[in-house]
Short mmCIF file of C-alpha atoms and ligand atoms in Angstrom, two decimals:
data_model
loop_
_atom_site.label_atom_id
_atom_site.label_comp_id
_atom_site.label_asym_id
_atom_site.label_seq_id
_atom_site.Cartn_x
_atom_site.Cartn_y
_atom_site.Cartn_z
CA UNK A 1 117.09 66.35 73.77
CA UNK A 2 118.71 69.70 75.00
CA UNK A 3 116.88 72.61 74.05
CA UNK A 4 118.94 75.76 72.93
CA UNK A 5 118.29 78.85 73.89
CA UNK A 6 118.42 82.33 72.21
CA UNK A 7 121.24 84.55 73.40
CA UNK A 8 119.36 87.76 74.22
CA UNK A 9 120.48 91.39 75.60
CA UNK A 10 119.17 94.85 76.91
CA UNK A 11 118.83 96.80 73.63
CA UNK A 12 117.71 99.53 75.13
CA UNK A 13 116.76 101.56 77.77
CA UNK A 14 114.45 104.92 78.94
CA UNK A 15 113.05 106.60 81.90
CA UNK A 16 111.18 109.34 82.84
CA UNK A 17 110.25 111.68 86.36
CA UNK A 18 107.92 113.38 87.20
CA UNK A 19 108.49 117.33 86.84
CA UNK A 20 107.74 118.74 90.53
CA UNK A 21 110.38 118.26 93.01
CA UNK A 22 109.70 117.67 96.86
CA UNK A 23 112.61 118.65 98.58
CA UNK A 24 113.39 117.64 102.30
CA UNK A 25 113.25 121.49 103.73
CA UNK A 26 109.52 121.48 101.95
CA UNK A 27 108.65 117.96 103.70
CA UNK A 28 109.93 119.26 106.97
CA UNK A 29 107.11 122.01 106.42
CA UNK A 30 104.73 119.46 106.93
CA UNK A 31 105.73 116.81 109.27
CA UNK A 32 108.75 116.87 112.12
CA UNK A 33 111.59 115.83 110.49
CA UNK A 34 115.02 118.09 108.58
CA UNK A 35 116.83 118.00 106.04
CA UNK A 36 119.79 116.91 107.83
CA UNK A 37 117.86 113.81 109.63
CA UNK A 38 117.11 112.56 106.43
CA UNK A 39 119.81 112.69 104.31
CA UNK A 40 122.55 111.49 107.41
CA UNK A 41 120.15 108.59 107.87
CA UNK A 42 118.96 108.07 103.93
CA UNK A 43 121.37 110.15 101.70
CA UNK A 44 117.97 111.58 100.00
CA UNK A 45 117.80 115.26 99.38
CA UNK A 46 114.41 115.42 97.22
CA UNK A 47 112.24 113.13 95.48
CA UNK A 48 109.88 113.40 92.37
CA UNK A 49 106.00 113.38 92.80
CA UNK A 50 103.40 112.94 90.21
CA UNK A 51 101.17 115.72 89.58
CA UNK A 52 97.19 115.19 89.61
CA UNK A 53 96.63 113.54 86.36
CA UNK A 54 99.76 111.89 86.03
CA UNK A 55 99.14 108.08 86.39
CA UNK A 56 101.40 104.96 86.73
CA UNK A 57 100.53 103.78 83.05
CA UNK A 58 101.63 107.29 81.94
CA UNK A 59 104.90 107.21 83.35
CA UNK A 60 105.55 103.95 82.26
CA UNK A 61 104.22 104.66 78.45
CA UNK A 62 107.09 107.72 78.24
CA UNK A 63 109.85 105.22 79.85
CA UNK A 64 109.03 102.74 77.64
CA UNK A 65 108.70 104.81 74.74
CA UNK A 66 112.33 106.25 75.12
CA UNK A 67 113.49 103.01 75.54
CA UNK A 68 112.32 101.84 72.43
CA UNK A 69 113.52 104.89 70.88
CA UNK A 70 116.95 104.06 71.95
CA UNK A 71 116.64 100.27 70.98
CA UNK A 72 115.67 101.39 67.52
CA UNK A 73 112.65 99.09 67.63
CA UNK A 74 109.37 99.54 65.92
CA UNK A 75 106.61 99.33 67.68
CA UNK A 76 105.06 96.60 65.86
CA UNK A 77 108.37 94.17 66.56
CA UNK A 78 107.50 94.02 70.55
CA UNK A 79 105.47 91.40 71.74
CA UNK A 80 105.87 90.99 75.38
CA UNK A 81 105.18 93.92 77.69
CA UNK A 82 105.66 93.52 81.39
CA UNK A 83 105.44 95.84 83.94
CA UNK A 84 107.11 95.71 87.61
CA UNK A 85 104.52 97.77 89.75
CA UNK A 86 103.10 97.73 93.63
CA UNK A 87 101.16 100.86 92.38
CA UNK A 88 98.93 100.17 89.54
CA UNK A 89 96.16 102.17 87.81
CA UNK A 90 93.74 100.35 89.05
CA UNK A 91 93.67 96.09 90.44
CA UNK A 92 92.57 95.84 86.97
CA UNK A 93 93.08 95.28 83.83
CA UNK A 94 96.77 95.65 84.39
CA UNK A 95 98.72 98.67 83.55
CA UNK A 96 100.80 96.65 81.21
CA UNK A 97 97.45 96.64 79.18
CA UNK A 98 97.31 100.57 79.54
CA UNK A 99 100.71 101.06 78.74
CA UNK A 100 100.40 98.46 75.85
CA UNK A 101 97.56 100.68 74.57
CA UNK A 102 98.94 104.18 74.94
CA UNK A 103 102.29 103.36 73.31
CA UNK A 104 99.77 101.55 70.24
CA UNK A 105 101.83 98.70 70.38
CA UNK A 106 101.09 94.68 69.02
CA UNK A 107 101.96 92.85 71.65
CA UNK A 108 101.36 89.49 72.02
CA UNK A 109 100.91 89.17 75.80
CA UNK A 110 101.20 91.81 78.38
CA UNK A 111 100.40 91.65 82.14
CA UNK A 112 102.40 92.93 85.69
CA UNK A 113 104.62 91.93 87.97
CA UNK A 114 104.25 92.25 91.62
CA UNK A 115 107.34 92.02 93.57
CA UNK A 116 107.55 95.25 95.11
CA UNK A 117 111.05 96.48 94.99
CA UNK A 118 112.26 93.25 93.44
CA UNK A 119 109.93 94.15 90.52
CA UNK A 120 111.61 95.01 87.99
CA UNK A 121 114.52 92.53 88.40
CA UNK A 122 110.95 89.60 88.71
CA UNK A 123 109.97 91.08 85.59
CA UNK A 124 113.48 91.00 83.81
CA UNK A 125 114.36 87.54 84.84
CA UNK A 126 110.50 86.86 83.63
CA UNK A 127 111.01 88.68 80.03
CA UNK A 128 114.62 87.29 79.50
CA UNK A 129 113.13 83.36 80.05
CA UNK A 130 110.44 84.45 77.63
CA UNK A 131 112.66 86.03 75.11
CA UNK A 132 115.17 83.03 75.33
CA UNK A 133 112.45 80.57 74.51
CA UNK A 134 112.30 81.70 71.51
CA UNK A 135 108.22 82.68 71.28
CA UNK A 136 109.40 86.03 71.72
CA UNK A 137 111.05 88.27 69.75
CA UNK A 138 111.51 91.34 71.64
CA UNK A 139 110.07 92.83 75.33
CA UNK A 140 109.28 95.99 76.54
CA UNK A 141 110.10 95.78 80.41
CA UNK A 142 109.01 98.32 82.36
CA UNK A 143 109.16 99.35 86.29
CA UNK A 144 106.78 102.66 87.36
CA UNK A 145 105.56 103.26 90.60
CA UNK A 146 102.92 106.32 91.58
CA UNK A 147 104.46 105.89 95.33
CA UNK A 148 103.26 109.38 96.72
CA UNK A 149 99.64 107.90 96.64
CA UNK A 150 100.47 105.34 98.99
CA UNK A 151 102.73 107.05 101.22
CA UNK A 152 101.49 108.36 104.46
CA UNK A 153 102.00 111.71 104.40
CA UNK A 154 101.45 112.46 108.65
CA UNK A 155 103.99 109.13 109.02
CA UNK A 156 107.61 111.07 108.84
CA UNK A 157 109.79 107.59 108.97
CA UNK A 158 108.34 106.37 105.78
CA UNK A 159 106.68 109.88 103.91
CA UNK A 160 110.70 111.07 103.21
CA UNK A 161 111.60 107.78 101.76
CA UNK A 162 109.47 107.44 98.67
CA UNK A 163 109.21 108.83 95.22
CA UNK A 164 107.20 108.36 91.81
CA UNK A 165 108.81 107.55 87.94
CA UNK A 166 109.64 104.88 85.73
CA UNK A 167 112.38 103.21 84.00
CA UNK A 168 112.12 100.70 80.98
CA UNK A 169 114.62 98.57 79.05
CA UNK A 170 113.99 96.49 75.80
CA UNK A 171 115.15 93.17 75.42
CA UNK A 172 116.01 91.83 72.25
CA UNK A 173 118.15 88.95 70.81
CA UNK A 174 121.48 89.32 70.73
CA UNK A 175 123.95 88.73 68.12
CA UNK A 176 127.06 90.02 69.41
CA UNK A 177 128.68 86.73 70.88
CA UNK A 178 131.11 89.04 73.12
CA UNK A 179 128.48 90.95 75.52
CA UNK A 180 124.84 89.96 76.70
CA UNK A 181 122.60 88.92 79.61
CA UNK A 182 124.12 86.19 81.66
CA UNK A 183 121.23 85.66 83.70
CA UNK A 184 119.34 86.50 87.46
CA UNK A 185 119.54 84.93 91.17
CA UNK A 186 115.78 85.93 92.56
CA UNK A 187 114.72 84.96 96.73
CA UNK A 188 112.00 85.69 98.71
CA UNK A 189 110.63 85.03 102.32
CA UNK A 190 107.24 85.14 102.90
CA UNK A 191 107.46 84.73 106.62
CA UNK A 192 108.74 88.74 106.75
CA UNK A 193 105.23 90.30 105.14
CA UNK A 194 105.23 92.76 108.62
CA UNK A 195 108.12 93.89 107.81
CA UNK A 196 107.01 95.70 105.09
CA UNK A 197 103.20 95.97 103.42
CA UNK A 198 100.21 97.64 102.42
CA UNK A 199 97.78 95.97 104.45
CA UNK A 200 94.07 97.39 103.39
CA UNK A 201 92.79 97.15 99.38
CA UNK A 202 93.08 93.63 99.24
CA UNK A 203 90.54 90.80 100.21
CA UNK A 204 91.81 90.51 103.46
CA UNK A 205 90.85 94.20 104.73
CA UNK A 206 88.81 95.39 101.69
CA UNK A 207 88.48 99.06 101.22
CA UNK A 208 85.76 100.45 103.62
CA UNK A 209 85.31 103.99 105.61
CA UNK A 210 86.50 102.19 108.55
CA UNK A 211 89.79 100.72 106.76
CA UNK A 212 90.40 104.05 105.55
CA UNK A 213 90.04 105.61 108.87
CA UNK A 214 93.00 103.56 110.61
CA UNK A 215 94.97 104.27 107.55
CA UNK A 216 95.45 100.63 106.59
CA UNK A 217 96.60 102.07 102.70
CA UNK A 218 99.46 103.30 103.24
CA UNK A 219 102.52 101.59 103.41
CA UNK A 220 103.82 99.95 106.92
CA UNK A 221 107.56 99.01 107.50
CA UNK A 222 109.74 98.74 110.19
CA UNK A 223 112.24 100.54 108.91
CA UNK A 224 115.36 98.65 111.57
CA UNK A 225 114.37 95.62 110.31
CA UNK A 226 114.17 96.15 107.07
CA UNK A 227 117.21 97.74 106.81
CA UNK A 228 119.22 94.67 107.92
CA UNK A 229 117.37 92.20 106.53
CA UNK A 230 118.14 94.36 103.42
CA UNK A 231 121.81 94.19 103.25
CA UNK A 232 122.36 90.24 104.01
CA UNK A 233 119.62 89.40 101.12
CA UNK A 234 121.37 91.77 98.65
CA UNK A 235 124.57 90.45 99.66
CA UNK A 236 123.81 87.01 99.57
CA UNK A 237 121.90 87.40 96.43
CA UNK A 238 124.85 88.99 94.84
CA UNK A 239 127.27 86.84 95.43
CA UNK A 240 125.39 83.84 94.10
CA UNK A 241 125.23 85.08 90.86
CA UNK A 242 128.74 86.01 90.67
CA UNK A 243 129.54 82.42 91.44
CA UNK A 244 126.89 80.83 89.20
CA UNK A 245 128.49 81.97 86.37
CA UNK A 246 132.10 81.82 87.90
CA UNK A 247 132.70 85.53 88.42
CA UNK A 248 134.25 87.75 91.30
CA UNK A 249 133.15 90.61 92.70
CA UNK A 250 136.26 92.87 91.77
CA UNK A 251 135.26 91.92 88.12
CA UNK A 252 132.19 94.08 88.19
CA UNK A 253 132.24 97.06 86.60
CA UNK A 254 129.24 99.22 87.83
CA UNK A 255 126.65 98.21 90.14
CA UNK A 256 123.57 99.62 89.78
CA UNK A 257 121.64 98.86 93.71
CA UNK A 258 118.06 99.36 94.51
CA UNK A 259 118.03 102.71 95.74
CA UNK A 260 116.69 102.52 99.12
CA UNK A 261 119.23 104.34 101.42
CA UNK A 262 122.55 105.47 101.01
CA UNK A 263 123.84 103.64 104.15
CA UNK A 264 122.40 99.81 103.15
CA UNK A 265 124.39 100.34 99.41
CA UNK A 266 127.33 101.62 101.81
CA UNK A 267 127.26 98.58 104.00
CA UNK A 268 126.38 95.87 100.91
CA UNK A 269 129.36 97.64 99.48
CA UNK A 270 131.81 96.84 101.73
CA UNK A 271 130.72 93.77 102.42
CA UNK A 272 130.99 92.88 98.90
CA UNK A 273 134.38 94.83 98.96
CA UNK A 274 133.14 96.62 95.48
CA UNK A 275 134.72 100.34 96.02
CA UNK A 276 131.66 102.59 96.19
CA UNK A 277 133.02 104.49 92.98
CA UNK A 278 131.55 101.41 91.04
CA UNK A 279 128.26 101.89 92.59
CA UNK A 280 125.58 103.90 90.43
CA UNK A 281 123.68 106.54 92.86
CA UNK A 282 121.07 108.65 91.92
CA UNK A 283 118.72 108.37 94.92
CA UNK A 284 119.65 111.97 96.51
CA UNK A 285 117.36 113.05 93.42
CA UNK A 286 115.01 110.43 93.72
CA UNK A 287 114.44 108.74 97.18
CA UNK A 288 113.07 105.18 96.85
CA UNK A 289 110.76 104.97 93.53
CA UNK A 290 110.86 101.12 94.10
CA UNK A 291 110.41 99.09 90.93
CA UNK A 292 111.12 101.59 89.04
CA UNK A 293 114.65 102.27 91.19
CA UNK A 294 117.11 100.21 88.85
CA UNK A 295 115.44 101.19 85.78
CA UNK A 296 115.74 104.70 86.03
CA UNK A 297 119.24 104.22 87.75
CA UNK A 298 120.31 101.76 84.42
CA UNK A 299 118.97 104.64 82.05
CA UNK A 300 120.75 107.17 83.54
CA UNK A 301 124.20 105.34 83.78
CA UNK A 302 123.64 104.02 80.47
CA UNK A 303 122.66 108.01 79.26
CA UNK A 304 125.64 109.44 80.97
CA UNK A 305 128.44 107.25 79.91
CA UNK A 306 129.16 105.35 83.49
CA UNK A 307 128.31 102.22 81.76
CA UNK A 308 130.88 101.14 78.99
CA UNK A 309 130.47 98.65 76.32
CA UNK A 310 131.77 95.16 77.57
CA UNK A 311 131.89 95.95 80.91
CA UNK A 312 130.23 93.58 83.56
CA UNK A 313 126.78 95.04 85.25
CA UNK A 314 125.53 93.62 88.40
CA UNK A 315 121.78 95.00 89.29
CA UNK A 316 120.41 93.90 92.71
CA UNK A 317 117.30 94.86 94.48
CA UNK A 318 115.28 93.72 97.61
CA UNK A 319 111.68 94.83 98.59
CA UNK A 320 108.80 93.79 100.35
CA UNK A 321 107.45 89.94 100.60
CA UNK A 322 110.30 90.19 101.84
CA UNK A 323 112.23 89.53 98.07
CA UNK A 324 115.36 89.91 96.70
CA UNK A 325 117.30 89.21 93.30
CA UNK A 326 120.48 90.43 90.94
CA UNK A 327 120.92 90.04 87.58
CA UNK A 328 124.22 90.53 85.51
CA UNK A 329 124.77 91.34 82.22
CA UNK A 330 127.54 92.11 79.68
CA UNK A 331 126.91 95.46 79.11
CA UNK A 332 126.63 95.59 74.61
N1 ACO B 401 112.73 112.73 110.85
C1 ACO B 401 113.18 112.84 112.12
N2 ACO B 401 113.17 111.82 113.00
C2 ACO B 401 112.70 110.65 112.55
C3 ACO B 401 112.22 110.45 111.24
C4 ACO B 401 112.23 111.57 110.38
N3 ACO B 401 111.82 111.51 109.10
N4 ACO B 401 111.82 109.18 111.10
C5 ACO B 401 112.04 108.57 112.26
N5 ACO B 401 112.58 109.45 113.14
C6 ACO B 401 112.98 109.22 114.53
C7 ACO B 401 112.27 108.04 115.16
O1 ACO B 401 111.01 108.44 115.68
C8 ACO B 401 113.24 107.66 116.25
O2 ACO B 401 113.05 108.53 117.33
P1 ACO B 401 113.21 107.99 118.86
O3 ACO B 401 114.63 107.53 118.95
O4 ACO B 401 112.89 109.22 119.65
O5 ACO B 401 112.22 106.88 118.96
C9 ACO B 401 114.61 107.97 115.64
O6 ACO B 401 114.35 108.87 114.54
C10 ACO B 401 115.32 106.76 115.11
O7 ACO B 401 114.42 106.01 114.32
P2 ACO B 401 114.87 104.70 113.56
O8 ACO B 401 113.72 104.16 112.79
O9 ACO B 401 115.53 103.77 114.53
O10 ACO B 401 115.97 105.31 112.58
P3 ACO B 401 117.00 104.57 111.63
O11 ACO B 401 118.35 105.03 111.89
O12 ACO B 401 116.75 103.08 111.60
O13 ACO B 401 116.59 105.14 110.20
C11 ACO B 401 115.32 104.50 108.28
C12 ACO B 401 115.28 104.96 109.74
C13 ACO B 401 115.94 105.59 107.46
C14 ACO B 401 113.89 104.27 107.82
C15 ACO B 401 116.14 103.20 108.15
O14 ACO B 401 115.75 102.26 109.14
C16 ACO B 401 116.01 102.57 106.80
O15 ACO B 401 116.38 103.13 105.80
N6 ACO B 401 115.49 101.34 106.74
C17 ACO B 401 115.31 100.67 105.47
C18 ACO B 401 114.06 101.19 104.86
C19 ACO B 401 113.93 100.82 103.42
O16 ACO B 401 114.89 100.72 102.70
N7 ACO B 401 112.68 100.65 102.99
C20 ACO B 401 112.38 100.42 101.64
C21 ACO B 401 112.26 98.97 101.38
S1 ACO B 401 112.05 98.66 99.71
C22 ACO B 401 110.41 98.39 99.33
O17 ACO B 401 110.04 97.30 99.04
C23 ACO B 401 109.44 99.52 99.41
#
């Protein structure tokens, strides 16, 4: 017996930034780097931080909220809440729960997704499967990321990278036979954790004055390696979704990367030979906000008219682990 499967789409989408702005001249105030290092070697001019009070789940809850706003959805019609973090509230209960909560929503089942930077395209591939099924009618899926507490701030190769918001999209059946989600390619490779981790909070170097002391919670990368390692994954990742469902790469419309670094969507772009005028940047305003990257990216191409109804979206995102994955959709 074949089981069928609901056609389902993004109905909507939100995001939201923190207010204060770090720009590079006031990071170069506190460690030895310029404006000019980092955005010829990034593209980054400034980044959003969080301000004291302002938590993961409450980044995520305003996303989220707009998103449904935009979708048109009540609250009581979601069911599914999912959130793509590496920087939660707290190990537990997850933030989905406090997001779940704060928005005073019914949901049926809510937890989070670690992936780091893959997050949120983990937790759409997770939702849409969910949603297709059939036990779902509609999911809130949501990437935030409270990155300035886990950057080290006297480490200048990774402190100008990162920044803090959240992006969220609903998805929802769909019942317009013409446009939709076509589906997601996701990859990892565990044998690359050095590459890029948090090493201390965990059960393997709990959290102790010593552990805090050698600053094992902040994040670790090496950046060289990540950066190559970066652009073959993405690439590779890309293309096999374009070929699963027997498309090309000059049939994409807009492109909407992980926004790491200006020079790894550069090189993936030529590789992929997609012009770079089909690429969606916004990461000179934002730096890397990690899961929450191609959420906030989505809302604001969405917001600003870049995305068209009926035209072909590829997302694609690596991160930590090290993972990867794309998803492409026919934008409604
Ligand atoms: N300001 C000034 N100089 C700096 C800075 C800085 N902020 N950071 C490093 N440097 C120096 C280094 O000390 C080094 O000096 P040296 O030559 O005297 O030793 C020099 O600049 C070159 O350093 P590299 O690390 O080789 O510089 P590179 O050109 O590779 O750029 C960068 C570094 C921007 C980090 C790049 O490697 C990169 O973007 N990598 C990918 C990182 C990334 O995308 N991470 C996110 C992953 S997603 C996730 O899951 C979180």
């Amino acid at each position: 017996m074949t089981q069928e499967f609901v056609p389902i789409t993004i109905s909507g989408t939100g995001s939201y930034a923190p207010k204060r702005i770090l720009t590079n001249a006031e990071l170069a105030e506190s460690v030895d780097t310029s404006d000019e290092w980092i955005f010829t070697r990034t593209g980054i001019r400034e980044r959003r931080i969080a301000t004291d009070g302002e938590l993961t789940s409450d980044m995520a809850a305003e996303a989220g909220r707009r998103s449904l706003e935009t979708a048109g959805i009540a609250r009581g019609e979601i069911d599914l809440v999912i959130v793509a973090t590496t920087t939660p509230d707290m190990p537990f209960p997850s933030t989905a729960c406090l997001v779940q909560h704060k928005l005073g929503l019914n949901s049926l089942a809510a937890f989070d997704l670690q992936a780091a930077c893959s997050g949120f395209i983990y937790a759409l591939e997770t939702a849409a499967g969910m949603v297709r099924s059939g036990a779902y009618r509609n999911a809130l899926v949501i990437g935030a990321e409270r990155l300035s507490t886990i950057v080290d701030w006297q480490d200048r190769s990774t402190c100008v990278l990162f920044g803090d918001g959240a992006g969220a999209v609903v998805i929802s059946r769909n019942h317009d036979p013409k446009s939709g989600w076509l589906g997601a390619k996701l990859g990892c490779d565990g044998s690359a954790v050095e590459l890029l981790h948090l090493p201390g909070g965990g059960c393997q170097i709990p959290a102790s004055s010593d552990s805090v002391e050698e600053r094992q919670h902040f994040i670790k990368m090496k950046g060289r390696e990540v950066f190559k390692a970066a652009v073959r994954v993405m690439e590779q990742s890309a293309l096999q979704i374009l070929e699963h469902h027997g498309l090309t790469a000059d049939q994409v419309g807009c492109v909407v990367p992980h926004q790491a670094n200006l020079r790894i969507i550069e090189t993936l772009a030529s590789r992929l030979g997609i012009p770079m005028d089909r690429f969606f940047l916004n990461l000179d305003r934002y730096g890397n906000t990690s899961a929450a990257s191609i959420p906030i990216a989505l809302d604001e191409a969405v917001r600003s008219g870049r995305i068209k109804s009926g035209e072909l979206v590829l997302m694609v995102a690596f991160g930590g682990g090290l993972t990867w994955g794309s998803s492409l959709i026919r934008w409604p």
